[in-house]
CSV table of C-alpha atoms in Angstrom, one decimal:
chain,number,residue,atom,x,y,z
A,1,MET,CA,-39.7,-80.8,-67.6
A,2,LYS,CA,-36.0,-81.4,-67.6
A,3,SER,CA,-34.8,-84.9,-65.8
A,4,PRO,CA,-32.3,-84.8,-63.3
A,5,SER,CA,-29.5,-85.8,-65.0
A,6,ARG,CA,-29.9,-83.4,-67.9
A,7,ARG,CA,-30.3,-80.4,-65.4
A,8,ARG,CA,-27.0,-81.6,-63.9
A,9,THR,CA,-25.4,-81.6,-67.1
A,10,VAL,CA,-26.8,-78.1,-68.1
A,11,GLN,CA,-25.6,-76.8,-64.7
A,12,THR,CA,-22.3,-78.2,-64.9
A,13,ALA,CA,-21.7,-76.8,-68.6
A,14,VAL,CA,-22.8,-73.4,-67.5
A,15,LEU,CA,-20.5,-73.5,-64.5
A,16,THR,CA,-17.6,-74.7,-66.5
A,17,GLY,CA,-18.3,-72.1,-69.0
A,18,VAL,CA,-18.8,-69.0,-66.8
A,19,SER,CA,-15.8,-70.2,-64.9
A,20,ALA,CA,-13.9,-70.2,-67.8
A,21,LEU,CA,-15.1,-66.7,-68.9
A,22,ALA,CA,-14.1,-65.4,-65.5
A,23,PHE,CA,-10.7,-66.6,-65.7
A,24,ALA,CA,-10.4,-65.0,-69.1
A,25,LEU,CA,-11.9,-61.7,-67.7
A,26,GLY,CA,-9.8,-61.6,-64.7
A,27,GLY,CA,-6.3,-62.5,-66.3
A,28,GLY,CA,-3.6,-59.8,-67.0
A,29,GLY,CA,-1.0,-59.3,-69.8
A,30,ALA,CA,1.1,-62.0,-71.1
A,31,SER,CA,3.9,-61.2,-68.1
A,32,ALA,CA,1.1,-60.7,-65.5
A,33,SER,CA,-0.1,-63.6,-63.4
A,34,PRO,CA,-3.7,-64.4,-64.1
A,35,ALA,CA,-6.0,-63.9,-61.2
A,36,ALA,CA,-7.3,-67.1,-59.8
A,37,ALA,CA,-10.7,-68.3,-61.2
A,38,PRO,CA,-13.5,-68.8,-58.7
A,39,THR,CA,-13.7,-72.4,-57.8
A,40,GLU,CA,-16.6,-74.7,-57.6
A,41,HIS,CA,-16.6,-74.3,-53.9
A,42,ASP,CA,-16.8,-70.7,-53.9
A,43,LEU,CA,-19.5,-70.4,-56.5
A,44,ALA,CA,-21.6,-73.4,-54.6
A,45,GLU,CA,-21.4,-71.2,-51.2
A,46,VAL,CA,-23.1,-68.3,-52.9
A,47,MET,CA,-25.5,-70.4,-54.9
A,48,SER,CA,-26.7,-72.2,-51.6
A,49,GLY,CA,-27.0,-68.8,-49.9
A,50,SER,CA,-23.8,-68.6,-48.0
A,51,PRO,CA,-21.9,-65.5,-48.1
A,52,VAL,CA,-18.6,-65.1,-49.8
A,53,ALA,CA,-16.3,-62.4,-49.3
A,54,GLY,CA,-15.7,-59.9,-51.7
A,55,THR,CA,-15.0,-56.4,-52.4
A,56,GLY,CA,-17.5,-56.0,-55.2
A,57,SER,CA,-17.5,-52.6,-57.4
A,58,ALA,CA,-18.2,-49.0,-56.3
A,59,CYS,CA,-21.9,-48.1,-57.1
A,60,THR,CA,-20.8,-44.9,-58.9
A,61,SER,CA,-18.4,-46.6,-61.3
A,62,GLY,CA,-21.1,-47.7,-64.0
A,63,SER,CA,-21.6,-45.2,-66.9
A,64,GLY,CA,-25.3,-45.1,-66.6
A,65,ALA,CA,-27.7,-45.5,-63.4
A,66,GLY,CA,-27.3,-49.1,-62.9
A,67,SER,CA,-29.7,-51.6,-61.6
A,68,GLY,CA,-28.7,-52.5,-58.0
A,69,ASN,CA,-26.6,-55.4,-59.1
A,70,GLY,CA,-23.6,-54.6,-57.2
A,71,SER,CA,-22.6,-55.9,-53.8
A,72,GLY,CA,-22.8,-52.8,-52.0
A,73,ASN,CA,-26.1,-51.0,-50.5
A,74,CYS,CA,-27.0,-48.9,-53.5
A,75,TYR,CA,-29.3,-48.8,-56.4
A,76,GLY,CA,-26.3,-48.2,-58.7
A,77,GLY,CA,-24.8,-50.9,-60.6
A,78,SER,CA,-21.4,-52.5,-60.2
A,79,GLY,CA,-20.1,-50.5,-63.1
A,80,SER,CA,-22.0,-52.7,-65.1
A,81,SER,CA,-25.2,-50.5,-66.4
A,82,SER,CA,-26.0,-50.9,-70.1
A,83,GLY,CA,-27.4,-47.5,-70.1
A,84,SER,CA,-29.1,-44.7,-68.2
A,85,SER,CA,-32.0,-45.5,-66.1
A,86,GLY,CA,-35.5,-44.5,-67.5
A,87,SER,CA,-38.9,-45.9,-68.2
A,88,LYS,CA,-42.3,-44.8,-69.0
A,89,ALA,CA,-45.8,-46.3,-68.6
A,90,THR,CA,-48.5,-46.3,-71.4
A,91,ASP,CA,-52.3,-46.8,-71.6
A,92,THR,CA,-53.6,-49.5,-73.9
A,93,ILE,CA,-55.3,-48.7,-77.3
A,94,GLY,CA,-58.4,-50.9,-78.4
A,95,VAL,CA,-58.8,-54.4,-77.1
A,96,GLY,CA,-57.4,-57.7,-78.4
A,97,PRO,CA,-59.1,-61.0,-78.8
A,98,ALA,CA,-59.1,-63.7,-76.1
A,99,LYS,CA,-56.7,-66.3,-76.4
A,100,THR,CA,-56.3,-69.6,-74.6
A,101,ALA,CA,-52.8,-70.5,-75.7
A,102,PHE,CA,-49.9,-68.7,-74.4
A,103,LEU,CA,-47.9,-68.9,-77.7
A,104,ASP,CA,-50.6,-67.8,-79.9
A,105,ALA,CA,-51.3,-64.6,-77.5
A,106,PHE,CA,-47.5,-64.0,-77.0
A,107,ALA,CA,-47.3,-63.6,-81.0
A,108,TYR,CA,-50.2,-61.4,-81.1
A,109,GLY,CA,-48.9,-59.3,-78.1
A,110,LEU,CA,-45.6,-58.9,-79.9
A,111,SER,CA,-47.0,-57.2,-83.1
A,112,HIS,CA,-50.1,-55.5,-80.8
A,113,GLY,CA,-48.3,-54.3,-77.8
A,114,ASP,CA,-50.6,-51.6,-76.9
A,115,VAL,CA,-53.9,-53.3,-76.9
A,116,ALA,CA,-55.9,-54.3,-73.9
A,117,PRO,CA,-56.9,-57.9,-73.0
A,118,PRO,CA,-60.5,-58.4,-73.2
A,119,GLY,CA,-62.5,-57.4,-70.4
A,120,ALA,CA,-59.8,-54.5,-69.0
A,121,ASN,CA,-60.0,-50.8,-69.1
A,122,ASP,CA,-63.8,-50.1,-69.2
A,123,TRP,CA,-63.4,-46.8,-67.4
A,124,GLY,CA,-67.1,-46.1,-67.0
A,125,CYS,CA,-67.2,-49.4,-64.7
A,126,LYS,CA,-68.4,-48.9,-61.1
A,127,PRO,CA,-67.8,-51.3,-58.4
A,128,THR,CA,-70.9,-52.8,-56.6
A,129,ALA,CA,-71.6,-53.2,-52.8
A,130,ASP,CA,-70.7,-56.9,-52.7
A,131,LYS,CA,-67.6,-56.5,-55.2
A,132,PRO,CA,-66.3,-53.1,-54.0
A,133,ARG,CA,-62.7,-53.3,-55.2
A,134,PRO,CA,-61.4,-52.8,-58.7
A,135,VAL,CA,-58.8,-55.3,-60.0
A,136,VAL,CA,-55.5,-54.1,-61.5
A,137,LEU,CA,-53.8,-56.7,-63.8
A,138,LEU,CA,-49.8,-56.4,-63.7
A,139,HIS,CA,-47.7,-58.1,-66.7
A,140,GLY,CA,-44.1,-59.7,-66.1
A,141,THR,CA,-40.9,-58.7,-67.6
A,142,TRP,CA,-40.7,-59.0,-71.5
A,143,MET,CA,-44.3,-59.4,-71.6
A,144,ASN,CA,-47.2,-56.7,-72.0
A,145,ALA,CA,-50.7,-56.5,-70.5
A,146,TYR,CA,-52.2,-58.3,-73.5
A,147,ASN,CA,-50.4,-61.1,-74.0
A,148,SER,CA,-50.2,-61.6,-70.0
A,149,TYR,CA,-53.8,-61.7,-69.6
A,150,ALA,CA,-55.6,-62.7,-73.1
A,151,TYR,CA,-57.0,-65.4,-71.2
A,152,MET,CA,-57.5,-64.4,-67.6
A,153,GLY,CA,-59.2,-60.6,-68.4
A,154,GLN,CA,-62.4,-61.4,-69.7
A,155,PRO,CA,-63.5,-64.3,-67.0
A,156,ILE,CA,-62.5,-61.8,-64.2
A,157,LYS,CA,-64.6,-59.1,-65.8
A,158,ASP,CA,-67.4,-61.5,-66.3
A,159,ALA,CA,-67.3,-62.1,-62.5
A,160,GLY,CA,-68.4,-58.6,-62.1
A,161,LEU,CA,-65.1,-57.0,-61.2
A,162,CYS,CA,-64.1,-53.8,-62.7
A,163,THR,CA,-60.8,-54.7,-64.1
A,164,PHE,CA,-57.8,-52.4,-65.3
A,165,THR,CA,-54.3,-52.6,-66.7
A,166,PHE,CA,-51.6,-50.8,-68.3
A,167,ASN,CA,-48.0,-51.4,-69.8
A,168,TYR,CA,-45.2,-50.3,-67.3
A,169,GLY,CA,-41.3,-50.1,-67.7
A,170,ARG,CA,-41.2,-49.3,-71.1
A,171,SER,CA,-37.4,-48.6,-72.1
A,172,GLY,CA,-35.2,-48.8,-74.8
A,173,LEU,CA,-31.9,-50.0,-75.2
A,174,VAL,CA,-30.4,-46.6,-74.5
A,175,GLU,CA,-32.1,-46.4,-71.2
A,176,GLY,CA,-31.0,-50.0,-70.0
A,177,GLY,CA,-33.7,-52.2,-71.1
A,178,GLY,CA,-31.7,-54.7,-72.7
A,179,LEU,CA,-31.7,-56.3,-76.1
A,180,GLY,CA,-35.1,-57.8,-75.4
A,181,SER,CA,-36.5,-54.2,-75.7
A,182,LEU,CA,-35.7,-54.0,-79.3
A,183,LEU,CA,-38.6,-56.3,-79.9
A,184,PRO,CA,-42.1,-54.9,-80.3
A,185,GLY,CA,-44.4,-55.3,-77.8
A,186,VAL,CA,-41.7,-56.0,-75.0
A,187,MET,CA,-42.4,-54.1,-71.6
A,188,GLY,CA,-41.2,-54.4,-68.0
A,189,THR,CA,-37.7,-53.9,-68.8
A,190,GLY,CA,-36.9,-50.7,-66.8
A,191,LEU,CA,-35.9,-50.1,-63.1
A,192,ILE,CA,-38.4,-52.1,-60.8
A,193,GLN,CA,-38.6,-49.0,-58.4
A,194,ASP,CA,-39.3,-46.7,-61.4
A,195,SER,CA,-42.1,-49.2,-62.4
A,196,ALA,CA,-43.6,-49.3,-58.9
A,197,ASP,CA,-43.9,-45.4,-59.3
A,198,GLN,CA,-46.1,-45.8,-62.3
A,199,LEU,CA,-48.0,-48.2,-60.4
A,200,ALA,CA,-48.6,-45.9,-57.8
A,201,THR,CA,-49.8,-43.1,-60.4
A,202,PHE,CA,-52.0,-45.9,-62.2
A,203,VAL,CA,-53.7,-47.0,-59.1
A,204,ASP,CA,-54.6,-43.3,-58.0
A,205,ARG,CA,-56.3,-42.9,-61.4
A,206,VAL,CA,-58.3,-46.3,-60.8
A,207,LEU,CA,-59.4,-45.1,-57.5
A,208,ALA,CA,-60.4,-41.7,-58.7
A,209,ALA,CA,-62.3,-43.2,-61.7
A,210,THR,CA,-64.2,-45.7,-59.7
A,211,GLY,CA,-64.6,-44.1,-56.3
A,212,ALA,CA,-63.3,-47.3,-54.7
A,213,GLY,CA,-61.1,-46.9,-51.7
A,214,GLU,CA,-58.8,-49.9,-52.3
A,215,VAL,CA,-57.9,-52.0,-55.2
A,216,ASP,CA,-57.0,-55.8,-55.6
A,217,ILE,CA,-54.0,-56.5,-57.6
A,218,VAL,CA,-53.3,-59.8,-59.8
A,219,ALA,CA,-49.7,-59.9,-61.0
A,220,HIS,CA,-47.5,-62.3,-62.9
A,221,SER,CA,-43.4,-62.5,-62.4
A,222,GLN,CA,-41.9,-59.1,-62.2
A,223,GLY,CA,-45.5,-57.7,-61.6
A,224,GLY,CA,-45.6,-59.4,-58.2
A,225,SER,CA,-42.3,-58.1,-56.9
A,226,MET,CA,-43.0,-54.7,-58.1
A,227,ALA,CA,-46.6,-54.6,-56.7
A,228,ASN,CA,-44.9,-55.8,-53.4
A,229,TRP,CA,-42.5,-53.0,-53.5
A,230,TYR,CA,-45.3,-50.6,-54.1
A,231,THR,CA,-47.0,-51.8,-51.0
A,232,LYS,CA,-43.9,-51.5,-48.8
A,233,TYR,CA,-42.4,-48.3,-50.1
A,234,ASP,CA,-44.8,-46.5,-52.4
A,235,GLY,CA,-47.9,-45.9,-50.0
A,236,GLY,CA,-49.7,-49.0,-51.7
A,237,ALA,CA,-50.4,-50.6,-48.2
A,238,ALA,CA,-53.2,-48.2,-47.7
A,239,LYS,CA,-54.7,-49.1,-51.1
A,240,VAL,CA,-54.3,-52.8,-51.8
A,241,LYS,CA,-56.5,-55.4,-50.1
A,242,ASN,CA,-55.6,-58.7,-51.9
A,243,LEU,CA,-52.2,-59.2,-53.9
A,244,ILE,CA,-52.5,-62.4,-56.0
A,245,THR,CA,-49.2,-63.2,-57.6
A,246,TYR,CA,-47.8,-66.1,-60.0
A,247,GLY,CA,-44.5,-66.9,-60.3
A,248,ALA,CA,-43.3,-63.7,-58.7
A,249,THR,CA,-39.7,-62.9,-58.1
A,250,HIS,CA,-40.4,-62.0,-54.5
A,251,HIS,CA,-37.2,-63.3,-53.2
A,252,GLY,CA,-35.3,-63.3,-56.6
A,253,THR,CA,-34.5,-66.1,-59.0
A,254,SER,CA,-31.4,-68.3,-59.8
A,255,LEU,CA,-32.4,-68.3,-63.5
A,256,ASP,CA,-31.9,-72.2,-63.3
A,257,GLY,CA,-28.7,-71.3,-61.5
A,258,ILE,CA,-27.3,-68.8,-64.0
A,259,GLY,CA,-28.3,-65.9,-61.9
A,260,ALA,CA,-26.8,-67.1,-58.7
A,261,LEU,CA,-23.6,-68.2,-60.6
A,262,GLY,CA,-23.1,-64.6,-62.1
A,263,ARG,CA,-23.7,-63.0,-58.8
A,264,ALA,CA,-20.9,-65.3,-57.1
A,265,ILE,CA,-18.6,-64.2,-59.7
A,266,ASN,CA,-19.4,-60.5,-59.4
A,267,ASN,CA,-18.9,-60.6,-55.7
A,268,LEU,CA,-15.6,-62.3,-56.4
A,269,GLY,CA,-14.6,-59.2,-57.8
A,270,ILE,CA,-15.0,-59.9,-61.7
A,271,ASP,CA,-18.0,-58.1,-63.3
A,272,VAL,CA,-19.8,-60.5,-65.3
A,273,LEU,CA,-23.4,-59.5,-64.7
A,274,GLY,CA,-22.8,-56.3,-66.6
A,275,LEU,CA,-22.5,-58.5,-69.7
A,276,VAL,CA,-25.8,-60.1,-68.8
A,277,GLU,CA,-27.8,-56.9,-68.3
A,278,ILE,CA,-26.9,-55.9,-72.0
A,279,PHE,CA,-29.2,-58.6,-72.7
A,280,VAL,CA,-31.9,-58.9,-69.9
A,281,GLY,CA,-32.1,-55.2,-68.9
A,282,HIS,CA,-32.2,-53.4,-65.7
A,283,SER,CA,-35.2,-55.3,-64.3
A,284,GLY,CA,-34.0,-58.6,-65.4
A,285,ILE,CA,-30.6,-58.1,-63.4
A,286,GLN,CA,-32.5,-56.8,-60.4
A,287,GLN,CA,-34.7,-60.1,-60.1
A,288,THR,CA,-31.6,-62.3,-59.4
A,289,ILE,CA,-31.1,-63.8,-56.0
A,290,GLY,CA,-28.9,-61.4,-53.9
A,291,SER,CA,-29.5,-58.0,-55.8
A,292,ASP,CA,-29.9,-54.8,-53.9
A,293,PHE,CA,-33.4,-54.7,-55.0
A,294,VAL,CA,-34.3,-58.1,-53.5
A,295,ASN,CA,-32.5,-57.5,-50.4
A,296,GLU,CA,-34.5,-54.3,-49.7
A,297,LEU,CA,-37.7,-55.6,-50.7
A,298,ASN,CA,-37.4,-58.1,-48.0
A,299,ALA,CA,-35.5,-56.3,-45.4
A,300,ASN,CA,-38.4,-55.8,-42.8
A,301,GLY,CA,-40.4,-59.1,-43.7
A,302,ASP,CA,-42.1,-60.5,-46.8
A,303,THR,CA,-45.5,-58.7,-46.1
A,304,VAL,CA,-47.2,-55.6,-45.2
A,305,ALA,CA,-50.1,-55.4,-42.5
A,306,GLY,CA,-53.7,-55.1,-44.1
A,307,VAL,CA,-52.8,-57.0,-47.5
A,308,ASP,CA,-54.0,-60.3,-47.9
A,309,TYR,CA,-51.9,-62.5,-50.0
A,310,THR,CA,-52.4,-65.3,-52.7
A,311,VAL,CA,-49.2,-66.6,-53.8
A,312,VAL,CA,-49.1,-69.2,-56.4
A,313,GLY,CA,-46.1,-71.2,-58.0
A,314,THR,CA,-45.6,-73.9,-60.3
A,315,ARG,CA,-43.2,-76.9,-60.0
A,316,TYR,CA,-42.3,-76.3,-63.7
A,317,ASP,CA,-41.3,-72.8,-63.4
A,318,GLU,CA,-37.9,-72.4,-65.4
A,319,VAL,CA,-37.8,-68.7,-64.7
A,320,THR,CA,-38.6,-68.0,-61.0
A,321,ASN,CA,-36.7,-71.1,-59.7
A,322,PRO,CA,-36.3,-72.7,-57.2
A,323,TYR,CA,-40.1,-72.3,-57.5
A,324,GLU,CA,-40.4,-72.0,-53.7
A,325,LEU,CA,-38.7,-68.5,-53.8
A,326,THR,CA,-42.0,-67.2,-54.9
A,327,PHE,CA,-43.7,-68.0,-51.3
A,328,LEU,CA,-44.2,-65.5,-48.8
A,329,GLN,CA,-44.3,-65.8,-44.9
A,330,ALA,CA,-47.0,-63.9,-43.3
A,331,GLY,CA,-46.0,-61.0,-40.8
A,332,PRO,CA,-48.1,-59.2,-38.3
A,333,GLY,CA,-51.4,-58.1,-39.8
A,334,ALA,CA,-51.2,-60.0,-43.0
A,335,THR,CA,-52.5,-63.4,-44.5
A,336,VAL,CA,-50.7,-65.4,-46.8
A,337,ASP,CA,-52.0,-68.6,-48.9
A,338,ASN,CA,-49.2,-70.1,-50.5
A,339,ILE,CA,-50.2,-72.4,-53.5
A,340,THR,CA,-48.4,-74.8,-55.6
A,341,LEU,CA,-50.4,-75.3,-58.7
A,342,GLN,CA,-50.1,-78.7,-59.2
A,343,GLU,CA,-51.2,-79.8,-55.6
A,344,GLY,CA,-54.6,-81.3,-56.2
A,345,CYS,CA,-54.2,-81.1,-60.1
A,346,GLU,CA,-51.1,-83.1,-61.4
A,347,GLN,CA,-52.1,-82.9,-64.8
A,348,ASP,CA,-51.4,-78.9,-64.8
A,349,LEU,CA,-48.0,-78.8,-66.4
A,350,SER,CA,-47.7,-75.0,-66.3
A,351,ASP,CA,-44.4,-73.4,-66.5
A,352,HIS,CA,-44.0,-69.7,-65.8
A,353,LEU,CA,-45.5,-68.2,-68.7
A,354,THR,CA,-48.1,-70.8,-69.5
A,355,MET,CA,-49.4,-70.6,-66.0
A,356,MET,CA,-51.4,-67.5,-67.1
A,357,TYR,CA,-53.2,-69.6,-69.3
A,358,SER,CA,-54.3,-72.3,-66.9
A,359,PRO,CA,-57.8,-73.0,-65.8
A,360,ARG,CA,-56.8,-73.6,-62.2
A,361,ALA,CA,-54.6,-70.6,-62.2
A,362,LEU,CA,-57.7,-68.6,-63.1
A,363,SER,CA,-59.8,-70.3,-60.6
A,364,ILE,CA,-57.2,-69.5,-57.7
A,365,ALA,CA,-57.6,-65.9,-59.0
A,366,LEU,CA,-61.2,-65.7,-58.9
A,367,ARG,CA,-61.7,-67.5,-55.5
A,368,ALA,CA,-59.5,-65.0,-54.0
A,369,LEU,CA,-61.2,-61.9,-55.6
A,370,ASP,CA,-64.7,-63.3,-55.1
A,371,PRO,CA,-64.7,-66.2,-52.7
A,372,ALA,CA,-68.4,-66.4,-52.1
A,373,GLY,CA,-69.3,-66.5,-56.0
A,374,HIS,CA,-66.1,-68.8,-56.8
A,375,PRO,CA,-65.3,-70.9,-53.9
A,376,ASP,CA,-64.3,-74.0,-55.9
A,377,LEU,CA,-61.1,-74.7,-57.9
A,378,VAL,CA,-61.0,-76.3,-61.1
A,379,CYS,CA,-58.4,-78.9,-62.7
A,380,ALA,CA,-57.7,-79.2,-66.3
A,381,SER,CA,-54.4,-80.1,-68.2
A,382,ASN,CA,-52.3,-77.3,-69.2
A,383,PRO,CA,-49.4,-78.3,-71.4
A,384,TRP,CA,-45.8,-77.1,-70.5
A,385,LEU,CA,-44.5,-74.2,-72.8
A,386,LEU,CA,-47.4,-74.2,-75.3
A,387,GLY,CA,-50.2,-73.8,-72.8
A,388,GLY,CA,-53.8,-73.7,-74.0
A,389,SER,CA,-56.3,-76.2,-72.4
A,390,GLY,CA,-59.5,-74.3,-73.7
A,391,ASP,CA,-62.3,-72.8,-71.8
A,392,SER,CA,-62.1,-73.0,-68.2
A,393,GLY,CA,-65.5,-73.7,-68.0
A,394,SER,CA,-64.9,-77.2,-69.5
A,395,SER,CA,-62.6,-78.1,-66.8
A,396,SER,CA,-63.4,-80.9,-64.3
A,397,GLY,CA,-64.4,-79.6,-60.7
A,398,SER,CA,-61.6,-80.2,-58.1
A,399,SER,CA,-63.0,-78.1,-55.0
A,400,GLY,CA,-61.2,-77.1,-51.8
A,401,SER,CA,-57.9,-75.8,-50.9
A,402,SER,CA,-54.7,-76.3,-52.7
A,403,SER,CA,-52.3,-74.5,-50.2
A,404,GLY,CA,-48.5,-75.4,-50.0
A,405,SER,CA,-46.0,-74.8,-47.7
A,406,GLY,CA,-44.1,-71.4,-48.3
A,407,GLU,CA,-41.3,-72.8,-46.2
C-alpha cells in the first residue's frame, strides 16, 4: 500500500507532467500565442466531480469508431480512436491447472490464453432443485477466463454449481484493442457494448444447454460493469438472479487520478485521451470516470429490478479507485450487499487482481451463490500484488456479515 506522502508525490508528478504535455500539445507555431494550460484548480474541479465547461470534440471526428471518450452524448470518441471497433468472443479449449497465486496464474494464462479454469465448462452439467441456476464467470480487462478464475472455478463447481465461462472482447491493435492486445492471452479490450452482446449470446447458450431459466454471474473488474450493461440494455434483467462483482468499474475509475486527469484535460479541448487509448484500448478508456459509457450505464440508477447484487471492493485496489466507486445503491426491486473485503479480515491485503485469489473473496461468492450450504465467511492473509494464501479450506473462520457502506 502506498503511503499518503508517496501517493501525493505521484499524483503531483502526474499532474505536472500531463499539464506540461497539455501545454505543449495546445501550443501554436513560433509566432502564435500558446493556449493557456489547464490550471491545477481546473483539473481538480473535474477530478472532484464538478463540471468544467469545454467544447470537447465532435463524435464523428475520429478515424475509427471511437470508444465513447468524448464529452458529447455519443459512443464515438473525440477524434482519438486508435482503430476501428470490433471484437469477438471465443470458447475455451481444454482445462488449465488450479492455481492459488495470481502471478503464477497470470503467467500461465498469457501462454495458455484459451484454456478454461478448473471446474468450468462441463456442458453436460445439469442444475439441481436446490441449486437451480448455472454460474457464468466473467474475466476483466487484459485478463482471460483462465487467469481470472484458476483459483475460484473449481471450488464453485465443487459446491454443486454448474459453472461456465468464455473469453470476450478479443480485439487486435487495428480494432482498437490497444498495445496490450499484442500480448498473448490478453482479452477484454474491445468496446464494452460489443462484449455485452457477446455475453448475451453466451448466457442464452448456457440456458439452452442446462434448461435453466436464469443464471448467476460472478464478474471481475470490467466483467462487472459489462454484466451490469447487459442487465440494463441487452435483456439480461430477466435472465440474471445474482450478480456478484469484484472491483467492478460500475462508476468508472480514476486510475489513481490519471484517468480523471486525462478526461479533465480532454474536456478543456485538448485531446490527450486518444494517446492513452492507444495503450489501454477501447475498453480501458471507456472505464474512466465520466466516460459516455459510464454515464449511460448509470443514467437510470445503479440497479435493475429483480437482480440481487453482491459488490466486493478492496481498500488496496490500485485500478478501480477510489474503491468505493465499485459500490452500488439499490433501486426499486433490487437488493445490494456492498462489502469491503477487509472488514472483519484486516490481514487480507488483496489488491485489484489478487482479490480473485483471496479465500475471503471466494467465501463471499459461495455465500451469495449458496447461502444455505456456505453461510460463513473465512479469513486468511492474501498478499498484495503476489496473492496466494493457499487452500481456502485452511483459513480460519470468521462468520457473519462483512457488509460495508456504498455511500
